[in-house]
Short mmCIF file of C-alpha atoms in Angstrom, two decimals:
data_model
loop_
_atom_site.label_atom_id
_atom_site.label_comp_id
_atom_site.label_asym_id
_atom_site.label_seq_id
_atom_site.Cartn_x
_atom_site.Cartn_y
_atom_site.Cartn_z
CA UNK C 1 -7.39 13.15 9.60
CA UNK C 2 -9.58 12.07 6.37
CA UNK C 3 -10.02 11.96 2.90
CA UNK C 4 -12.28 11.47 -0.31
CA UNK C 5 -10.30 11.18 -3.52
CA UNK C 6 -10.97 9.21 -6.60
CA UNK C 7 -7.60 7.01 -7.74
CA UNK C 8 -8.08 4.26 -10.93
CA UNK C 9 -10.87 4.77 -10.94
CA UNK C 10 -12.26 4.17 -7.71
CA UNK C 11 -13.47 6.61 -4.83
CA UNK C 12 -11.11 6.10 -1.70
CA UNK C 13 -12.14 7.00 1.55
CA UNK C 14 -8.75 7.45 3.34
CA UNK C 15 -7.67 7.46 7.01
CA UNK C 16 -4.21 9.30 7.99
CA UNK C 17 -2.98 9.04 11.29
CA UNK C 18 -0.64 7.85 14.24
CA UNK C 19 -2.99 8.07 17.18
CA UNK C 20 -3.23 4.16 18.50
CA UNK C 21 -7.34 4.23 18.56
CA UNK C 22 -7.62 5.19 15.04
CA UNK C 23 -5.17 2.75 14.10
CA UNK C 24 -7.77 0.69 16.29
CA UNK C 25 -10.73 2.13 14.99
CA UNK C 26 -9.88 1.52 11.10
CA UNK C 27 -8.79 -2.25 11.75
CA UNK C 28 -11.04 -3.05 13.07
CA UNK C 29 -13.34 -1.72 10.49
CA UNK C 30 -11.74 -3.22 7.95
CA UNK C 31 -11.27 -6.53 9.43
CA UNK C 32 -14.29 -8.12 8.03
CA UNK C 33 -13.67 -7.29 4.79
CA UNK C 34 -10.02 -8.16 4.93
CA UNK C 35 -10.59 -11.22 5.73
CA UNK C 36 -12.90 -11.80 3.35
CA UNK C 37 -11.39 -10.12 0.09
CA UNK C 38 -7.61 -12.12 2.14
CA UNK C 39 -5.58 -9.37 0.01
CA UNK C 40 -4.25 -5.50 0.49
CA UNK C 41 -2.16 -3.54 -1.20
CA UNK C 42 0.98 -2.43 0.42
CA UNK C 43 3.55 0.09 0.37
CA UNK C 44 6.15 1.96 2.80
CA UNK C 45 6.72 5.17 2.86
CA UNK C 46 10.78 6.90 2.68
CA UNK C 47 12.64 10.60 2.37
CA UNK C 48 15.29 9.84 -1.34
CA UNK C 49 17.31 12.26 2.08
CA UNK C 50 17.19 10.16 5.08
CA UNK C 51 15.80 6.70 4.02
CA UNK C 52 14.17 6.92 7.32
CA UNK C 53 10.64 4.39 7.01
CA UNK C 54 7.97 7.23 7.28
CA UNK C 55 4.18 5.48 5.95
CA UNK C 56 3.38 2.65 6.63
CA UNK C 57 0.18 2.49 3.41
CA UNK C 58 -3.01 -0.35 3.39
CA UNK C 59 -5.25 0.04 0.82
CA UNK C 60 -8.11 -2.18 0.86
CA UNK C 61 -11.97 -1.83 -1.43
CA UNK C 62 -12.42 1.16 -0.84
CA UNK C 63 -10.47 2.21 2.26
CA UNK C 64 -6.97 3.27 2.21
CA UNK C 65 -4.75 3.74 5.50
CA UNK C 66 -2.32 5.79 5.75
CA UNK C 67 0.36 5.35 9.25
CA UNK C 68 2.91 7.88 9.74
CA UNK C 69 4.93 6.09 11.82
CA UNK C 70 7.24 9.04 11.66
CA UNK C 71 4.97 11.33 13.91
CA UNK C 72 3.56 7.75 16.17
CA UNK C 73 5.56 6.69 18.92
CA UNK C 74 5.09 3.28 18.52
CA UNK C 75 3.81 0.86 16.30
CA UNK C 76 0.09 -0.11 16.87
CA UNK C 77 -0.63 -3.62 19.20
CA UNK C 78 -3.39 -3.91 16.05
CA UNK C 79 -1.16 -2.95 12.98
CA UNK C 80 1.52 -5.92 13.92
CA UNK C 81 -1.49 -8.21 13.64
CA UNK C 82 -3.24 -7.32 10.67
CA UNK C 83 0.42 -8.09 9.51
CA UNK C 84 1.66 -10.67 10.47
CA UNK C 85 -1.64 -12.91 9.54
CA UNK C 86 -0.76 -15.10 6.69
CA UNK C 87 -4.36 -15.85 5.86
CA UNK C 88 -3.85 -12.49 3.93
CA UNK C 89 -1.78 -11.34 0.80
CA UNK C 90 -0.57 -8.59 1.19
CA UNK C 91 0.58 -7.07 -2.02
CA UNK C 92 2.91 -3.86 -3.25
CA UNK C 93 5.20 -2.80 -5.98
CA UNK C 94 9.08 -2.06 -5.07
CA UNK C 95 8.88 -3.22 -1.37
CA UNK C 96 12.24 -5.01 -1.46
CA UNK C 97 14.50 -2.39 -2.51
CA UNK C 98 12.74 0.91 -1.26
CA UNK C 99 13.65 -1.84 2.20
CA UNK C 100 17.16 -2.68 1.70
CA UNK C 101 17.83 0.68 0.97
CA UNK C 102 16.58 1.98 5.06
CA UNK C 103 17.65 3.06 8.16
CA UNK C 104 15.35 1.01 10.53
CA UNK C 105 15.16 0.17 14.08
CA UNK C 106 15.29 -3.52 14.50
CA UNK C 107 11.20 -3.23 16.07
CA UNK C 108 10.19 -1.96 12.32
CA UNK C 109 10.93 -5.18 10.90
CA UNK C 110 8.23 -6.76 11.26
CA UNK C 111 6.72 -4.11 8.59
CA UNK C 112 8.98 -5.49 5.79
CA UNK C 113 6.18 -8.03 4.84
CA UNK C 114 4.42 -9.46 1.78
CA UNK C 115 4.35 -10.12 -1.76
CA UNK C 116 6.02 -7.77 -5.44
CA UNK C 117 2.24 -7.70 -7.57
CA UNK C 118 4.64 -8.75 -10.45
CA UNK C 119 6.22 -11.45 -8.94
CA UNK C 120 2.96 -12.37 -7.85
CA UNK C 121 1.47 -12.04 -11.85
CA UNK C 122 3.90 -13.80 -12.40
CA UNK C 123 3.59 -17.22 -10.45
CA UNK C 124 -0.48 -17.15 -11.05
CA UNK C 125 0.22 -16.42 -14.89
CA UNK C 126 3.21 -18.62 -15.17
CA UNK C 127 5.35 -16.30 -17.09
CA UNK C 128 8.44 -15.01 -16.23
CA UNK C 129 8.61 -11.79 -18.95
CA UNK C 130 6.00 -10.63 -16.80
CA UNK C 131 9.02 -10.17 -13.82
CA UNK C 132 9.74 -6.19 -13.26
CA UNK C 133 7.09 -5.13 -15.28
CA UNK C 134 4.47 -2.05 -13.81
CA UNK C 135 1.35 -1.19 -13.07
CA UNK C 136 -0.29 -0.61 -17.11
CA UNK C 137 1.12 -3.95 -18.26
CA UNK C 138 0.46 -5.88 -15.42
CA UNK C 139 -3.23 -4.74 -15.26
CA UNK C 140 -3.78 -5.42 -19.23
CA UNK C 141 -2.29 -8.98 -17.49
CA UNK C 142 -5.49 -9.13 -15.75
CA UNK C 143 -7.88 -7.77 -17.95
CA UNK C 144 -8.02 -4.75 -16.37
CA UNK C 145 -8.20 -1.15 -18.01
CA UNK C 146 -4.51 0.25 -18.79
CA UNK C 147 -5.30 3.99 -18.55
CA UNK C 148 -6.34 3.04 -15.50
CA UNK C 149 -3.04 2.68 -13.94
CA UNK C 150 -0.70 5.86 -15.19
CA UNK C 151 2.03 6.71 -12.77
CA UNK C 152 0.91 9.82 -11.57
CA UNK C 153 2.97 12.96 -10.74
CA UNK C 154 3.11 15.63 -8.77
CA UNK C 155 3.73 19.26 -9.57
CA UNK C 156 5.66 19.80 -6.04
CA UNK C 157 8.90 17.86 -5.37
CA UNK C 158 7.41 15.29 -3.03
CA UNK C 159 11.06 13.60 -2.46
CA UNK C 160 11.04 15.35 1.30
CA UNK C 161 6.69 15.20 2.15
CA UNK C 162 6.36 11.96 3.38
CA UNK C 163 7.70 13.19 7.31
CA UNK C 164 4.62 16.03 6.92
CA UNK C 165 1.67 16.12 9.46
CA UNK C 166 -0.86 17.60 6.84
CA UNK C 167 -1.48 16.51 3.77
CA UNK C 168 -3.13 18.57 0.35
CA UNK C 169 -5.41 16.06 -1.87
CA UNK C 170 -2.85 15.86 -4.58
CA UNK C 171 -0.77 14.04 -1.59
CA UNK C 172 -2.90 11.80 -0.75
CA UNK C 173 -3.21 10.87 -4.57
CA UNK C 174 0.31 10.24 -5.42
CA UNK C 175 1.03 8.32 -2.14
CA UNK C 176 -2.05 5.57 -2.06
CA UNK C 177 -0.64 4.92 -6.26
CA UNK C 178 1.36 1.89 -5.97
CA UNK C 179 -0.39 0.62 -2.87
CA UNK C 180 -4.29 0.93 -5.21
CA UNK C 181 -2.92 -0.79 -7.94
CA UNK C 182 -1.27 -3.29 -6.05
CA UNK C 183 -4.73 -4.35 -4.36
CA UNK C 184 -6.93 -4.59 -7.64
CA UNK C 185 -3.86 -6.19 -9.55
CA UNK C 186 -3.96 -8.73 -6.86
CA UNK C 187 -7.00 -9.09 -5.92
CA UNK C 188 -8.15 -9.33 -9.14
CA UNK C 189 -5.27 -11.72 -9.75
CA UNK C 190 -6.61 -14.05 -7.10
CA UNK C 191 -9.93 -13.85 -8.35
CA UNK C 192 -8.68 -15.45 -11.37
CA UNK C 193 -6.69 -17.52 -9.44
CA UNK C 194 -10.12 -19.43 -7.55
CA UNK C 195 -12.10 -18.95 -10.66
CA UNK C 196 -9.59 -21.13 -13.28
#
């Protein structure tokens, strides 16, 4: 299922899928861009009540994939392959905290990858004061417009939506905000590193 949304000042095409064929198609379409930028915004979602991993979110350029693990029979090989690619920097916010609280089957352990956004920016900038900072602070640090990174809130209770099969546009924007911010800030950080 496809959505077109705007987040952080960027128009984004979002694919929501749990079928292996759709995941394979999405990842093959993005392969060149992913290998060119070498940065992917990454997030995972679980409902607060059951702590079971429901969604895996990948964000690159103006495209985003929301993989509905909760509705899938298995993790597609194409997704495992891209997550294992050491040439790609997967960047996220709050991943380790989320991962430590999840109830995961052994076959989901490969989904827990990446570097925390604040750790990446702090290391590149050689500034430990940036550890545990929010996206707005990190965006400012790398020279991006802070107002674009204000947290988005849902009007409705969001604690139990990640198991849904269909989402509203508002829920999609809410779901992808961390992956989007991680991609934009992570890409700018690594680009600055390469040009310095």
